[in-house]
Amino acid sequence: MTSEAISLNPPRSETIRAMNKSGVRVALADIIESFSKWRVAFIFGWQDIAQRYRRSRLGAFWLTLSMLVFIGAIGSVFGALFRASMAEFLPYLCASIITWNFLSTTLNEGCNTFVGSQGIILQVRMPLFMHVIRMMWRNMIILAHNIIIFPLVVLVVGGSIEWTAILAVPGLVLLCLNLSWMSLGFALICTRFRDMTQVVANLLQVMFYFTPVMWMTKTLPDHVSSLMYQLNPLYHLIQLIRAPLLGQNPDALSWIVALGTAVAGWAWALVFFGKYRWRVAYWI
Amino acid sequence: MTFIQLQNVSVEFPVFNPPSRSLKNRVLSIATGGKIERKSDRLVIVSSLDDVSLTLREGDRVGLVGHNGSGKTTLLQVLSGIYSPTRGEAIINGTCTSLINISLGIDPDVTGYENIRLRAAMMGMSPREISAKLEEIAEFTGLGDFLDMPFRIYSSGMQLRLAFATSTAVRPEILIMDEWLSTGDEDFRERANQRMTELVDSTKILVLASYERNLLTNNCNRVIWLDHGKVRMDSSPEEVLPAYFGSA
């Protein structure tokens, strides 16, 4: 190695000051540093997916195929049960399940983000939020593989995709903003209280049935109030992606709820993360 | 200015699944390990470092000695910025690399070249840095065409070569090591030692935990002896090493 190699290492200032080991500023600093190291998060997030499907011919498109099989099976059973028209029900179910799958997998994996990265956390000093970015990136790659099914399904049932589908993009951004604070919070809580991982998994399971994912809001009997889903923030989050894909404009309420939970959630997460960030290495 | 300053640093681990109840309301001081203290019925606290104050300046080549469980690894982790002290204050000013697990980040299923990139990314190198050093690292491994093969088919010696070559390509200001890295066959070991010496010489502060007296004599100008999480001696190798290892 020569002096040339030395100059290639730009002086990185990684000064750690314990005097402010907790506080909102610590949380912000961690998150900003995480984004400056997005490459590491992206490389290893991609690696997570690549690892699962290595030496398989279809590779990550197994994700797509399994999802297609699942939607086909569920679609034919429930379509018949609900006596829905396939042209309407199949695209609805497809957009629903894909969005829900993204949401629930992200939150479930969110619980294990720090516990699962303990090898890294205990050996290299890295910003902790980076592990959340890695996990979210991994799930976004899966989402990208799954979403291919949607135009296929629409084509098969003879429908068309409207311009409103563009609105799914800001919807996805809002959804990710919400999922990231939830994942960060769950990651912290589940590192300290390992039982919470199971609690979250069960809660999500229950929410899957309570949220209009498999069933449509219009199939609710008259005596059930629409509050049943209007009060459910997950419904609004799903709507932001599902409605545009199906050629509808999401209700203003959905945008407001998603924006509100994102702002309030992040405010809470910053305080919470700031307070307990330094404890994570101890809890692992 | 590179420096490390620890002031009254204590590190205490909570153990959430406490062992037998016989420990109840007792404070134990045992031959190995830190102090185990039972705070309440449910919470056990293991004290790993106890009121440690140190200042490391540029040019310090610090050897760390102590029995198993004396807190050496914890101290290394505090110095790397992994643990924030439960009490006291740690200021680490400078880029810091710890060579504790040199295989972290490696994926056995991808090629050697890919693994150099993965490992380097895990060590915090930017893509530009990685590209600039890739050839040099590849050459140093001496693995030739094997670098295009999956890592898992390598012999364990070859795997270590790759991890070693990549891990030692960084040039941090502070270098933290748990034992000297030495690896491979006769020929490689010699080159590896030379490379390690180059790396160590280029850093401003070295902290090396080791049980090998010769290593400490050759590389360190200061030795810290940890005992039950406290600094028992902190002085020149000539003074501390005979006291710790015996004067033989």
GROMACS .gro file of C-alpha atoms in nm, chain B residues 59-158:
model
  100
  343GLY     CA    1   0.107   0.765   1.834
  344ASP     CA    2  -0.031   0.544   2.108
  345ARG     CA    3   0.013   0.174   2.039
  346VAL     CA    4  -0.191   0.026   2.314
  347GLY     CA    5  -0.183  -0.337   2.417
  348LEU     CA    6  -0.472  -0.467   2.619
  349VAL     CA    7  -0.421  -0.759   2.857
  350GLY     CA    8  -0.644  -0.927   3.110
  351HIS     CA    9  -0.799  -1.263   3.191
  352ASN     CA   10  -1.110  -1.397   3.020
  353GLY     CA   11  -1.401  -1.181   3.116
  354SER     CA   12  -1.191  -0.893   3.241
  355GLY     CA   13  -1.373  -0.660   3.003
  356LYS     CA   14  -1.125  -0.646   2.713
  357THR     CA   15  -1.377  -0.708   2.438
  358THR     CA   16  -1.628  -0.470   2.594
  359LEU     CA   17  -1.362  -0.202   2.610
  360LEU     CA   18  -1.278  -0.262   2.244
  361GLN     CA   19  -1.648  -0.225   2.162
  362VAL     CA   20  -1.672   0.098   2.356
  363LEU     CA   21  -1.366   0.228   2.172
  364SER     CA   22  -1.527   0.132   1.839
  365GLY     CA   23  -1.839   0.324   1.931
  366ILE     CA   24  -2.061   0.016   1.949
  367TYR     CA   25  -2.158   0.053   2.312
  368SER     CA   26  -2.230   0.392   2.460
  369PRO     CA   27  -2.125   0.374   2.822
  370THR     CA   28  -2.406   0.330   3.075
  371ARG     CA   29  -2.226   0.583   3.291
  372GLY     CA   30  -1.947   0.821   3.212
  373GLU     CA   31  -1.847   0.961   2.882
  374ALA     CA   32  -1.662   0.837   2.575
  375ILE     CA   33  -1.531   1.068   2.306
  376ILE     CA   34  -1.387   0.902   2.000
  377ASN     CA   35  -1.248   1.146   1.753
  378GLY     CA   36  -1.133   0.988   1.429
  379THR     CA   37  -1.230   0.723   1.176
  380CYS     CA   38  -1.229   0.390   1.341
  381THR     CA   39  -1.214   0.035   1.212
  382SER     CA   40  -1.229  -0.275   1.422
  383LEU     CA   41  -1.090  -0.596   1.283
  384ILE     CA   42  -1.274  -0.829   1.512
  385ASN     CA   43  -1.471  -1.046   1.271
  386ILE     CA   44  -1.302  -1.009   0.934
  387SER     CA   45  -1.562  -1.220   0.751
  388LEU     CA   46  -1.864  -1.005   0.832
  389GLY     CA   47  -2.063  -0.932   0.516
  390ILE     CA   48  -1.932  -1.220   0.310
  391ASP     CA   49  -2.188  -1.421   0.114
  392PRO     CA   50  -2.063  -1.774   0.040
  393ASP     CA   51  -2.270  -1.807  -0.274
  394VAL     CA   52  -2.122  -1.524  -0.478
  395THR     CA   53  -1.784  -1.499  -0.647
  396GLY     CA   54  -1.464  -1.388  -0.484
  397TYR     CA   55  -1.473  -1.053  -0.661
  398GLU     CA   56  -1.828  -0.988  -0.546
  399ASN     CA   57  -1.726  -1.076  -0.195
  400ILE     CA   58  -1.439  -0.831  -0.199
  401ARG     CA   59  -1.696  -0.566  -0.285
  402LEU     CA   60  -1.941  -0.684  -0.019
  403ARG     CA   61  -1.681  -0.704   0.252
  404ALA     CA   62  -1.538  -0.365   0.157
  405ALA     CA   63  -1.885  -0.210   0.161
  406MET     CA   64  -1.943  -0.354   0.507
  407MET     CA   65  -1.622  -0.187   0.620
  408GLY     CA   66  -1.759   0.143   0.502
  409MET     CA   67  -1.563   0.190   0.180
  410SER     CA   68  -1.729   0.391  -0.093
  411PRO     CA   69  -1.777   0.234  -0.437
  412ARG     CA   70  -1.500   0.455  -0.573
  413GLU     CA   71  -1.260   0.344  -0.307
  414ILE     CA   72  -1.356  -0.016  -0.368
  415SER     CA   73  -1.297   0.007  -0.741
  416ALA     CA   74  -0.962   0.174  -0.682
  417LYS     CA   75  -0.846  -0.098  -0.447
  418LEU     CA   76  -1.011  -0.400  -0.605
  419GLU     CA   77  -0.717  -0.504  -0.823
  420GLU     CA   78  -0.465  -0.463  -0.544
  421ILE     CA   79  -0.680  -0.670  -0.309
  422ALA     CA   80  -0.738  -0.936  -0.572
  423GLU     CA   81  -0.368  -0.960  -0.640
  424PHE     CA   82  -0.282  -0.985  -0.274
  425THR     CA   83  -0.517  -1.278  -0.218
  426GLY     CA   84  -0.319  -1.474  -0.474
  427LEU     CA   85  -0.637  -1.656  -0.568
  428GLY     CA   86  -0.616  -1.579  -0.941
  429ASP     CA   87  -0.898  -1.732  -1.144
  430PHE     CA   88  -1.064  -1.860  -0.831
  431LEU     CA   89  -1.189  -1.507  -0.771
  432ASP     CA   90  -1.447  -1.570  -1.043
  433MET     CA   91  -1.572  -1.879  -0.862
  434PRO     CA   92  -1.824  -1.891  -0.577
  435PHE     CA   93  -1.671  -1.829  -0.238
  436ARG     CA   94  -1.819  -2.147  -0.088
  437ILE     CA   95  -1.598  -2.375  -0.298
  438TYR     CA   96  -1.282  -2.219  -0.151
  439SER     CA   97  -1.084  -2.406   0.110
  440SER     CA   98  -1.102  -2.243   0.452
  441GLY     CA   99  -0.750  -2.111   0.406
  442MET     CA  100  -0.847  -1.947   0.078
   0.00000   0.00000   0.00000
